[in-house]
Coordinates of C-alpha atoms and ligand atoms in Angstrom, one line a residue:
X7 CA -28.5 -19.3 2.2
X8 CA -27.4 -17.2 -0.5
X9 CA -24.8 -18.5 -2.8
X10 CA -22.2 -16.3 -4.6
X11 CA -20.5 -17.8 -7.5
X12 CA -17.6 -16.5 -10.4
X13 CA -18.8 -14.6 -13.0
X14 CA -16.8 -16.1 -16.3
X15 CA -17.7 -15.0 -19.7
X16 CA -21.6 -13.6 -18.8
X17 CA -22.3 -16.9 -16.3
X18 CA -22.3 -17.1 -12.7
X19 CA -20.3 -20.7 -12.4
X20 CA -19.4 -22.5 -9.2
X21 CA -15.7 -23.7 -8.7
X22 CA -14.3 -26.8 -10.0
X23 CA -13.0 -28.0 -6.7
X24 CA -16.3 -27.5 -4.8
X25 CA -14.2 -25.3 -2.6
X26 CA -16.7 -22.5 -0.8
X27 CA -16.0 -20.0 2.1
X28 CA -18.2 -17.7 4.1
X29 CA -19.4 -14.3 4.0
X30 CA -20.1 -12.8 7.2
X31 CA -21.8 -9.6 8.6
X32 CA -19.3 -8.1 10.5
X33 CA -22.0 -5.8 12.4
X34 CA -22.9 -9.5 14.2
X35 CA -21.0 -12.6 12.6
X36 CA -24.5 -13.1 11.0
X37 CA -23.2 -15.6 7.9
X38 CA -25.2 -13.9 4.5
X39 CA -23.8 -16.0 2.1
X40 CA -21.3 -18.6 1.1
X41 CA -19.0 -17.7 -1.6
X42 CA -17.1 -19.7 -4.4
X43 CA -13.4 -20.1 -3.9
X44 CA -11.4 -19.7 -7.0
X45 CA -8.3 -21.8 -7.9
X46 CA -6.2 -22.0 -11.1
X47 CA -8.8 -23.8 -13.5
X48 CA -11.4 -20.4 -12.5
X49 CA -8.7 -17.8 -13.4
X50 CA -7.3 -19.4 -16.5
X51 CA -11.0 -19.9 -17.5
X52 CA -11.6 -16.3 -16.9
X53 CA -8.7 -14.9 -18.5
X54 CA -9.0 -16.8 -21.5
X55 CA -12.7 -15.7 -21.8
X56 CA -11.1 -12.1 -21.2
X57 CA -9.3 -12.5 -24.4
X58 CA -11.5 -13.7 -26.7
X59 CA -13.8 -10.7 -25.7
X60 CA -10.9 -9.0 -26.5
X61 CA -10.0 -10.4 -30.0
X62 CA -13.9 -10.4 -30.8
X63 CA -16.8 -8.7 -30.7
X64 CA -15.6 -6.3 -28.1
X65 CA -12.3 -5.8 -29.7
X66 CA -13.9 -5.0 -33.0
X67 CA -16.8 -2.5 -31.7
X68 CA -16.8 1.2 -32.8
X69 CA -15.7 3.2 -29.8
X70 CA -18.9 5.0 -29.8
X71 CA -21.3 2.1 -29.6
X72 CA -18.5 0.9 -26.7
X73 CA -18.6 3.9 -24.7
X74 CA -22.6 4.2 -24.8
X75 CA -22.4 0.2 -23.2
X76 CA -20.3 2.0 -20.5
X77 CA -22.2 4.8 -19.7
X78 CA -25.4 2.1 -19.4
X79 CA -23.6 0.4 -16.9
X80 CA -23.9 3.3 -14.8
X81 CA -27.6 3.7 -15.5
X82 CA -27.9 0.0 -14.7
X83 CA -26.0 0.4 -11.0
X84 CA -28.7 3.4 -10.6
X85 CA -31.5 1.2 -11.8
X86 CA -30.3 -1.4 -8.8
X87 CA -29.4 1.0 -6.2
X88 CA -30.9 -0.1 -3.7
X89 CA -30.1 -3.4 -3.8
X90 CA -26.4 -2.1 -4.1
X91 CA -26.4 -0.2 -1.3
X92 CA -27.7 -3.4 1.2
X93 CA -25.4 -5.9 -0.3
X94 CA -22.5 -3.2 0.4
X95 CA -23.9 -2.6 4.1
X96 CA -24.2 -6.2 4.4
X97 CA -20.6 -7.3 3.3
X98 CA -19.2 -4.2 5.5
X99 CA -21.3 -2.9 8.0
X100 CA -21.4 0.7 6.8
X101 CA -24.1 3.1 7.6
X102 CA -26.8 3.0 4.7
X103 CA -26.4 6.7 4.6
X104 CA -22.5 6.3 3.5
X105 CA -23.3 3.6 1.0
X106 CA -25.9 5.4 -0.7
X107 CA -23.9 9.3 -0.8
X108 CA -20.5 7.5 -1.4
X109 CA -19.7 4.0 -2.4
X110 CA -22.9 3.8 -5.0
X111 CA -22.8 6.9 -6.6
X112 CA -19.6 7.2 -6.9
X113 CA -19.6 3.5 -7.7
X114 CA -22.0 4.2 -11.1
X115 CA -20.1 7.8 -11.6
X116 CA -16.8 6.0 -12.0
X117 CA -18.3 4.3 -15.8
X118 CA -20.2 7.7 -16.6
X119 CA -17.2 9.9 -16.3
X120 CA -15.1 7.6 -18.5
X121 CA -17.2 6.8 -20.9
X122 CA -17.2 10.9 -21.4
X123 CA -14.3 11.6 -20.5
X124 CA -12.0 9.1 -22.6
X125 CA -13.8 10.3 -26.3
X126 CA -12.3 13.9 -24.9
X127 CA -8.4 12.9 -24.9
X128 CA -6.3 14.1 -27.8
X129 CA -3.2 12.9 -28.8
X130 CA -0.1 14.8 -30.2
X131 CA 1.0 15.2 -33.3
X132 CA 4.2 16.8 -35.0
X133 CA 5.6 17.5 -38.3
X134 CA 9.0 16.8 -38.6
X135 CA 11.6 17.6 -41.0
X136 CA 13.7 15.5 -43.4
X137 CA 17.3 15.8 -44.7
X138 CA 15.6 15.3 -47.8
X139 CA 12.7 18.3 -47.3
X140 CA 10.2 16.4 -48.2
X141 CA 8.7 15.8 -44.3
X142 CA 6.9 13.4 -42.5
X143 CA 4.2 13.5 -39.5
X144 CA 4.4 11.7 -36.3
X145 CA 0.7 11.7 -34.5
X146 CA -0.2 8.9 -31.6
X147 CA -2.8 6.8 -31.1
X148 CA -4.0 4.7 -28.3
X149 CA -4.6 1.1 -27.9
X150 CA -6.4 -1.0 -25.2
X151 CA -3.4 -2.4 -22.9
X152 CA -5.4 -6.0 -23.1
X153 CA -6.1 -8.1 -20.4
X154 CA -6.2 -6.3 -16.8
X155 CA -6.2 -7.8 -13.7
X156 CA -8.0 -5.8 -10.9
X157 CA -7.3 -7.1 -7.7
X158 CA -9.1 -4.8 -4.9
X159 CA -9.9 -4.3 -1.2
X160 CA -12.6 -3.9 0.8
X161 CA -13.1 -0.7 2.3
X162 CA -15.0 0.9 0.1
X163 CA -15.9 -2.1 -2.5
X164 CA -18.0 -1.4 -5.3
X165 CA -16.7 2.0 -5.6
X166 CA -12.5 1.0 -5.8
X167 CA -13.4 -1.8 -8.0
X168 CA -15.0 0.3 -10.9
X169 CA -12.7 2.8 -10.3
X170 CA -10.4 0.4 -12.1
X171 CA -13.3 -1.5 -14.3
X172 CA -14.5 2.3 -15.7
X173 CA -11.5 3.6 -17.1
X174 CA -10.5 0.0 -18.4
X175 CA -13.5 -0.4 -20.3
X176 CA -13.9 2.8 -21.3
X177 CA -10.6 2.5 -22.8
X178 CA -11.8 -0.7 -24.5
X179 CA -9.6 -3.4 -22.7
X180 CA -11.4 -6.8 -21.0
X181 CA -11.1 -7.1 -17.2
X182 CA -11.1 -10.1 -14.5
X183 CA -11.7 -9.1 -11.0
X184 CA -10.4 -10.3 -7.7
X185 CA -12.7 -8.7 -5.1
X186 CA -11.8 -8.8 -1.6
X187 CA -13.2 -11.9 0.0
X188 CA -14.6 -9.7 2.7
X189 CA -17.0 -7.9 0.5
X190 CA -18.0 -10.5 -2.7
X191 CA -21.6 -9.1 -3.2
X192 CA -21.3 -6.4 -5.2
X193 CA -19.1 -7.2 -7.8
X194 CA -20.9 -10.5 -7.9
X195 CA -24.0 -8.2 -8.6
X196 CA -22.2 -5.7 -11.2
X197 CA -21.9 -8.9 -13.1
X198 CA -25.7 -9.2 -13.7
X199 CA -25.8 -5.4 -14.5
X200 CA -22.9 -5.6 -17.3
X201 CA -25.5 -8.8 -18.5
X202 CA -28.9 -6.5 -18.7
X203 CA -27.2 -3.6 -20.3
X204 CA -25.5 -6.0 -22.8
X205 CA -21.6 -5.5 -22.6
X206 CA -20.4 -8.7 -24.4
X207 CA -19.3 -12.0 -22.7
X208 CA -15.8 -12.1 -21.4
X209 CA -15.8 -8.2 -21.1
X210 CA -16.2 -8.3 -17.2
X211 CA -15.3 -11.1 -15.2
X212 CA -14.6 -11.9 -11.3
X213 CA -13.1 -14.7 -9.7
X214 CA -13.6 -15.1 -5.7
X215 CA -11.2 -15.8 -3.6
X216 CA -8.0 -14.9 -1.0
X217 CA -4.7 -13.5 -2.2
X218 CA -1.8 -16.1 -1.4
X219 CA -2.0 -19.7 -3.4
X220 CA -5.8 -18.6 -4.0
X221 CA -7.4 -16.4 -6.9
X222 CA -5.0 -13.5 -6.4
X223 CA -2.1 -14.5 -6.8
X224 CA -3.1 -16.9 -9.4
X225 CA -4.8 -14.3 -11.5
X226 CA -1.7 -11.9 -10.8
X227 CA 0.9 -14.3 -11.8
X228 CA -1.0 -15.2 -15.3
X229 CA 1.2 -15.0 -18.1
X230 CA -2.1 -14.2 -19.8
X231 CA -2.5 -10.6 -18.2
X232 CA -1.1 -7.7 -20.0
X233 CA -1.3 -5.4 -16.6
X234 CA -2.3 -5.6 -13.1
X235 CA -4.2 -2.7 -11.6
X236 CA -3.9 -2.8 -7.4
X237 CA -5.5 -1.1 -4.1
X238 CA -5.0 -2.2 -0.6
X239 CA -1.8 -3.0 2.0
X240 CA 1.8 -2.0 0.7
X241 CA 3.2 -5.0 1.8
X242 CA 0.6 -6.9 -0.7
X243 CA 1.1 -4.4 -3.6
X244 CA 5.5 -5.6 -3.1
X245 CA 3.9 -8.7 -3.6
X246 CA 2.2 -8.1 -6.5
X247 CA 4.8 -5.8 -8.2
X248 CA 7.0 -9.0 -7.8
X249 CA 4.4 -11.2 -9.7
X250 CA 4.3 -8.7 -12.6
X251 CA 8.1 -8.6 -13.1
X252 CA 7.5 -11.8 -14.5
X253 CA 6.7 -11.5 -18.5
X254 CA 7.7 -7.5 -17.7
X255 CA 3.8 -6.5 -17.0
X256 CA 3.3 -3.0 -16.3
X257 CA 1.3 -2.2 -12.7
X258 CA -0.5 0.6 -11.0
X259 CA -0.5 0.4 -6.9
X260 CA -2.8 2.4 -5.0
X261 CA -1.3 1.4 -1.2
X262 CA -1.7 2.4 2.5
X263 CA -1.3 5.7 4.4
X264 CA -0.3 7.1 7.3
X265 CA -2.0 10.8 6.7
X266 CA -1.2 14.2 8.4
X267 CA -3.8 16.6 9.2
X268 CA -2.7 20.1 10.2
X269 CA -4.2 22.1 11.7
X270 CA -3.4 26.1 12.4
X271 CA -4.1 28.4 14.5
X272 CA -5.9 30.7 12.3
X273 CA -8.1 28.1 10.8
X274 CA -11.8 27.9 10.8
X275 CA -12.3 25.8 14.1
X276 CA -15.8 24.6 12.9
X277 CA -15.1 23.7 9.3
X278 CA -11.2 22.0 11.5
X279 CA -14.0 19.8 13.5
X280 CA -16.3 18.9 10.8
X281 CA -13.3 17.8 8.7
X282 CA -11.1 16.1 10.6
X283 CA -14.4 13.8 12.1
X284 CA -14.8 12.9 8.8
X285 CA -11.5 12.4 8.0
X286 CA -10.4 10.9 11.1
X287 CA -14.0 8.2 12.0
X288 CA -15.3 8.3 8.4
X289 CA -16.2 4.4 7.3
X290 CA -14.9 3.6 11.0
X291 CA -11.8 4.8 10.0
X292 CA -11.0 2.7 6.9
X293 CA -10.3 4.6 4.2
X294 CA -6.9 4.9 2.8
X295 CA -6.9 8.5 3.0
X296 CA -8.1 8.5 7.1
X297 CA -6.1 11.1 9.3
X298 CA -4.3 9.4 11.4
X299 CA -1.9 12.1 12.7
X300 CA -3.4 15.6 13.6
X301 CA -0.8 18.4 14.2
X302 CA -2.5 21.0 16.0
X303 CA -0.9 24.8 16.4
X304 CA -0.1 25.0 19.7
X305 CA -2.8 28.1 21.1
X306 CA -5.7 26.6 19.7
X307 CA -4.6 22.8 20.6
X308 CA -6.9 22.6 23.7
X309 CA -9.5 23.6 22.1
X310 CA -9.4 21.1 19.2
X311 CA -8.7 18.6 21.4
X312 CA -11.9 19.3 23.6
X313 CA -14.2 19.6 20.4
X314 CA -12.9 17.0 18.2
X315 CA -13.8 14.4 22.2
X316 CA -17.2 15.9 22.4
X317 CA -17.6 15.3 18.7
X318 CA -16.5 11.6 18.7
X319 CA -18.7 10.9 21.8
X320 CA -21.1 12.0 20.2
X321 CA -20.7 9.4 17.3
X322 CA -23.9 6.9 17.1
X323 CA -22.7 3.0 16.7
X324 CA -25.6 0.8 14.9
X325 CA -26.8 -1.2 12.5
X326 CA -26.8 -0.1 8.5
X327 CA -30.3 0.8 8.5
X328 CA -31.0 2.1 12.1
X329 CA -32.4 5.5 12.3
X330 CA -29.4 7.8 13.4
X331 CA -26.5 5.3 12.9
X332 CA -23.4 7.1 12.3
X333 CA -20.8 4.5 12.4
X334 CA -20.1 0.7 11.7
X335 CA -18.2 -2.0 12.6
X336 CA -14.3 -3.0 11.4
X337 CA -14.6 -5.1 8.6
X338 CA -13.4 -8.3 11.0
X339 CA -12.9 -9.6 14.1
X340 CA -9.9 -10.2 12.7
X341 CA -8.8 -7.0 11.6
X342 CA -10.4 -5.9 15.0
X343 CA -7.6 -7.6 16.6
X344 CA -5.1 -6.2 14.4
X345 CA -6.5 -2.4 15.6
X346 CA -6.7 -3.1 19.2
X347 CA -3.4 -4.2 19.4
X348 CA -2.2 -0.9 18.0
X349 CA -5.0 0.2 20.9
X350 CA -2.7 -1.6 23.3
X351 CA 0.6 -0.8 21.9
X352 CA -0.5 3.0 22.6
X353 CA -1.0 2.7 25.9
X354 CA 2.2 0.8 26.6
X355 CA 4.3 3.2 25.1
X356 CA 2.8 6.3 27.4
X357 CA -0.4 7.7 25.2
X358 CA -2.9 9.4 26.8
X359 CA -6.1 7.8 26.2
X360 CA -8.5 10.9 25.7
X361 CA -11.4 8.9 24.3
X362 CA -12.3 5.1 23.7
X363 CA -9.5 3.1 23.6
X364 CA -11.3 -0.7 23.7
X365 CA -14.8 -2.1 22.9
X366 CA -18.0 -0.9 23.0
X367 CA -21.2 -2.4 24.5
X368 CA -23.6 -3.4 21.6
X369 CA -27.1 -4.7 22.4
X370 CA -28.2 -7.8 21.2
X371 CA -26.8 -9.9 18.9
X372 CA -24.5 -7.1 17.9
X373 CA -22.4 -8.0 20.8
X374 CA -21.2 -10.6 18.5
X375 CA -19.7 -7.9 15.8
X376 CA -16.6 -6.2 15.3
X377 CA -17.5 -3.4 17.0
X378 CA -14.8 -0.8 18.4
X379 CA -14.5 2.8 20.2
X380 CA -13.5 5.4 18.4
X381 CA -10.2 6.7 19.9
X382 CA -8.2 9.5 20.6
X383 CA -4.5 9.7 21.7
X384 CA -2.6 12.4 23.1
X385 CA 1.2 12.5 24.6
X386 CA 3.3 10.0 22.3
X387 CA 6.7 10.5 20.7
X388 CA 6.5 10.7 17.0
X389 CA 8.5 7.2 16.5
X390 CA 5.5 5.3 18.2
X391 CA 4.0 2.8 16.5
X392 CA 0.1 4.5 16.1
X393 CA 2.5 8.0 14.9
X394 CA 4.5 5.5 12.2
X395 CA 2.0 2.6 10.9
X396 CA -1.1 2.0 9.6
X397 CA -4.0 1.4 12.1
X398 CA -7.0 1.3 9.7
X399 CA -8.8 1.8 12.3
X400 CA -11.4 4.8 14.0
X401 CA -8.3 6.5 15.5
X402 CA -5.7 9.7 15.4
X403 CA -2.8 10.9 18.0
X404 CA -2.8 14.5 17.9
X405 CA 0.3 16.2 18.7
X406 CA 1.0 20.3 19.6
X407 CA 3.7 22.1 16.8
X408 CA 5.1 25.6 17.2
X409 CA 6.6 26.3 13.7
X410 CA 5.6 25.6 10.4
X411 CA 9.1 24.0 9.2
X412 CA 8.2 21.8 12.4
X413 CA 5.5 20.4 11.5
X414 CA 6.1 19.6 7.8
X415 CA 9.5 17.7 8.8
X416 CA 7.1 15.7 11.4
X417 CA 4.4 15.5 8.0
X418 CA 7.0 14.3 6.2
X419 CA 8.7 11.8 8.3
X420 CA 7.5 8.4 7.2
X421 CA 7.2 5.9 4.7
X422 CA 4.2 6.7 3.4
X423 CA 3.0 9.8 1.0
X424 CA -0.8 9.3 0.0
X425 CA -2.7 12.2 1.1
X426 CA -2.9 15.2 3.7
X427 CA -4.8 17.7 5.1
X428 CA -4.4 21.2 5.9
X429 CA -6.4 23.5 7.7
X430 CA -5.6 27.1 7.7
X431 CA -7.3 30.7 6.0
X432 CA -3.7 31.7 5.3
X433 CA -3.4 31.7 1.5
X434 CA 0.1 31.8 1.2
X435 CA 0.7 29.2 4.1
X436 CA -1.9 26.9 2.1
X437 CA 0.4 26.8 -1.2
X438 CA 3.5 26.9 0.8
X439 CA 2.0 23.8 1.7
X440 CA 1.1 22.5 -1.4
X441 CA 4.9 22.3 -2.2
X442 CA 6.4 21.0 0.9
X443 CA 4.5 18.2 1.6
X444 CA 5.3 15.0 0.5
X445 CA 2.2 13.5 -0.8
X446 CA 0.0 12.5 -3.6
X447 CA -2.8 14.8 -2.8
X448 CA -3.3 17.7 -0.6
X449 CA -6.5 19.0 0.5
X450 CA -6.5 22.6 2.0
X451 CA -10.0 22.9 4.4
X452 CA -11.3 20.2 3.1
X453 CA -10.7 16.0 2.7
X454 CA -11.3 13.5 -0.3
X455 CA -13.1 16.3 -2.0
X456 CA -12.5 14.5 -5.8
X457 CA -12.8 16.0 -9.2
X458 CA -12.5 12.6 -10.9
X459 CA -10.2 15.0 -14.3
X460 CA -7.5 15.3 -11.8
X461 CA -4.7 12.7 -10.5
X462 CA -4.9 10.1 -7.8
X463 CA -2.7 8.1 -6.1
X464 CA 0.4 8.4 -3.8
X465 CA 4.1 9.0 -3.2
X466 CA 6.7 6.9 -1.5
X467 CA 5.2 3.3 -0.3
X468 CA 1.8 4.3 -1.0
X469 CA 1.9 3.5 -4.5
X470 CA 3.0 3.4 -8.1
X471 CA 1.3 5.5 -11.3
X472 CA -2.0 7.8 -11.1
X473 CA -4.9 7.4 -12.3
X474 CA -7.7 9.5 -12.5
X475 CA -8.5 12.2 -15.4
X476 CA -5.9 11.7 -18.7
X477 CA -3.1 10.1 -15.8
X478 CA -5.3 6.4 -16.2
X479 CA -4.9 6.4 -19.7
X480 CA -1.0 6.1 -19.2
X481 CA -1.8 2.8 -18.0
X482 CA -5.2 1.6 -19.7
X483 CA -4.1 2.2 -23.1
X484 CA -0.6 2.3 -24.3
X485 CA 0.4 5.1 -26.9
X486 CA 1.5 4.0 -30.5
X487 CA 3.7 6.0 -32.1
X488 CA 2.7 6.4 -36.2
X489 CA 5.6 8.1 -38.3
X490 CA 4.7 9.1 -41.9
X491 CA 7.5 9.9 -44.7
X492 CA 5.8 12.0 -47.0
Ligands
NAD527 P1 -5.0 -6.3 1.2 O1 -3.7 -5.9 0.6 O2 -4.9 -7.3 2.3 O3 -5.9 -7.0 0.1 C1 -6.3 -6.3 -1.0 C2 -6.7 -7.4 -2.1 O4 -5.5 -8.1 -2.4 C3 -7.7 -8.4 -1.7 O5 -8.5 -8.7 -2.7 C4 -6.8 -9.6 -1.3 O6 -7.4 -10.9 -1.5 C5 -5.7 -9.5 -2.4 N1 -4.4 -10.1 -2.1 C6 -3.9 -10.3 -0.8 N2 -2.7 -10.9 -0.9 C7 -2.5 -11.1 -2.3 C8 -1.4 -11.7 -3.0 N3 -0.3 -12.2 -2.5 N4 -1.6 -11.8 -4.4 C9 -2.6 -11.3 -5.0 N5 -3.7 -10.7 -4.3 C10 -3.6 -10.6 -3.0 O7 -5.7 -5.0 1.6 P2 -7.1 -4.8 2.4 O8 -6.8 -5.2 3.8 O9 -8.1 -5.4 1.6 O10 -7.3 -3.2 2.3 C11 -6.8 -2.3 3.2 C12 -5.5 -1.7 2.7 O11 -5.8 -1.0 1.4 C13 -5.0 -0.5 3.6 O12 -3.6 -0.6 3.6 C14 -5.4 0.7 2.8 O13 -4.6 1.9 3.1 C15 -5.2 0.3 1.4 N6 -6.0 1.1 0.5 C16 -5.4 2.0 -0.4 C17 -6.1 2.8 -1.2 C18 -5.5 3.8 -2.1 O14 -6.2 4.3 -3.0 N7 -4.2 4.1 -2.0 C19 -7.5 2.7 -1.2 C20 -8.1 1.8 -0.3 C21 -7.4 1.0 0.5

């Protein structure tokens, strides 16, 4: 049985209590390995090894030399990628074909582009006058923030995880990780990478573990750590915002969503399908930015709603590395529960089930995963509880609109503002859009297409900060101030 351990100053160490817990295939409750639990003696360990990285040889390296170590940790994720992409299919049950276009590509892209990108940032500079006439100059610089903690989920693992690590290394800080303790593998195996390419001891670091009195909230409450970096549930990220208060430590929150699509009538019905299958069944429906709303113009809703069921029918459920698979499992049987309550809850308030709706029949020992139908959902009032929470799960309600101003009050009308979609070949209706909706990011015919220069993050209780492009340095580096009187 495989055994995944901490990785504290360049060693993979077991935990001081002995404590262990498992890692299990959710495509059929297969265990794959068992996995070091993390307690106070493993985080102070790791953030104490964190900062002597800091204060030594990583602190003192030319930025060049540093940046070339970051861009070889990308060439070392692509050296390994195949075994990237089974550990990733193993911890989540993901299609191989999703792993290998998305989470590990993206995964290695996220050190390449910093490493480039950061060497490209100016900073400003002014001249400034002097009752005396003589002058000064004001110009900034930037300094590592310190010691980060990364605490991140596990949707889409290796590639939220060095979204964070990238930019914080490129900027030159150290880093302990708290993966999710669904999906330990491969941040456990970006450990031996940041070894083989040679980025010092105590650079990179993860702890294993769960969030309450475990690693996480140990590792977020350490006086030690100079700022906490965050992705998953909003109700964990009020958590964690609490724990940085403490000692003032600054945070970034990338939370949940509860995402529109709409959809008008003059829009490209093809390109509508294609996108809103992705965006609606994509990684079985858990990414942050998932559609779980679709607003459909009222002439062409019937014929959405009869293409986007054929299209979801359609949908393959298999194993990772089946021929034809298009679609997973949830990442639990717990969090299974979690969705098909919501499943229930929508029939008891008076949906329309159009599709799915419960669980599927798997052959063989996949009968024991977390499988579930894909679902549609017609005929709810907008304050039901799939319209207003987050599912996280392979599911939309789709809803007819007559009027524009309609629709974006119905966009607008919750908690949340992370993403959206809107589907339309009206150019002015696409940037009347782009000012009235209430989100982070707005695609127009198209969904989580990224340019990694640009901003990313969300509005309202999806989250604090961007980052992304020049927005991460705001919080990996913090801006000094030099004034010089001439
Ligand atoms: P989660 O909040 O349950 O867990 C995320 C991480 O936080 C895990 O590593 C967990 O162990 C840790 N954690 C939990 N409680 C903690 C605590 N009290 N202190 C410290 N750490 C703690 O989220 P999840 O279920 O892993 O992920 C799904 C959620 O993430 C969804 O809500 C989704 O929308 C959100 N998400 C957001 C983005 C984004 O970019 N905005 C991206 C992906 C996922």
């Amino acid at each position: 049985m495989k055994e995944i351990k901490h990785f504290i100053n360049g060693e993979c160490v077991g935990s001081d209590s002995g404590k262990t817990f498992e890692d299990r295939n959710p495509a059929n409750n297969q265990l794959i390995a068992t996995v070091h639990e993390g307690g106070q003696v493993e985080v102070d360990r790791a953030v104490a090894a964190a900062r002597a990285a800091l204060e030594g040889e990583w602190g003192l390296m030319p930025m060049a030399k540093r940046l070339d170590l970051v861009n070889k940790v990308a060439e070392g994720i692509n050296a390994r990628f195949d075994e990237f992409v089974e550990a990733e299919c193993l911890d989540t049950g993901k299609p191989r074909a999703l792993a290998a276009h998305v989470d590990i590509p993206r995964g290695a892209a996220n050190f390449s582009f910093f490493a480039d990108h950061v060497k490209n940032v100016a900073t400003e500079s002014f001249f400034t006058e002097t009752l005396d006439s003589t002058g000064a100059i004001n110009y900034g610089v930037r300094k590592p923030r310190g010691v980060i903690a990364v605490v991140s989920p596990w949707n889409l693992p290796l590639l939220l995880m060095t979204w964070k690590v990238g930019p914080a290394l490129a900027c030159g800080n150290t880093v302990v990780v708290k993966p999710s303790e669904e999906t330990p593998h491969t941040a456990a195996l970006l450990g031996e990478v940041m070894n083989d390419v040679g980025i010092p001891k105590g650079v990179y670091n993860v702890v294993h573990g769960f969030g309450p009195a475990s690693a996480g909230e140990y590792l977020t409450r350490h006086p030690g750590v100079d700022g906490i970096t965050f992705t998953g549930e909003s109700r964990t990220g009020s958590v964690i915002m609490k724990a940085a208060a403490e000692g003032i430590r600054p945070v970034s929150l990338e939370l949940g969503g509860k995402n529109p699509s709409i959809v008008f009538a003059d829009a490209d019905m093809d390109k509508v399908i294609e996108g809103c299958m992705r965006s609606v069944f994509i990684n079985c429906g858990q990414v942050c930015f998932n559609t779980e709303r679709v607003y459909v113009e009222r002439p062409v809703f019937d014929e959405f709603l009869s293409r986007l069921k054929s299209a979801v029918e359609a949908l393959k459920p298999g194993l990772w590395n089946a021929d034809g698979s298009t679609m997973g499992p949830l990442i639990s049987h717990e969090h299974r529960n979690k969705v098909l309550s919501y499943y229930k809850k929508a029939v008891d308030q008076g949906a329309t089930v159009v599709t799915g709706g419960g669980i599927p029949k798997m052959p063989g020992d996949l009968a024991d995963g977390a499988w579930i139908e894909p679902t549609i959902w017609t005929g709810l009032p907008e304050n039901a509880a799939v319209v207003r929470e987050e599912v996280f799960g392979p599911c939309c309600h789709v809803q007819p609109f007559d009027h524009e101003a309609d629709v974006v009050r119905m966009a607008n009308d919750t908690p949340y503002g992370l993403g959206a979609s809107v589907w339309t070949e009206n150019l002015s209706r696409a940037h009347r859009m782009g000012q009235q909706l209430d989100v982070g990011m707005l695609w127009v015919n198209s969904w989580f297409l990224r340019d990694l220069r640009t901003s990313f993050g969300g509005n309202k209780q999806s989250g604090v900060g961007r980052e992304g492009g020049v927005h991460g340095l705001e919080f990996y580096s913090e801006l000094r101030n030099v004034c010089i009187n001439f």
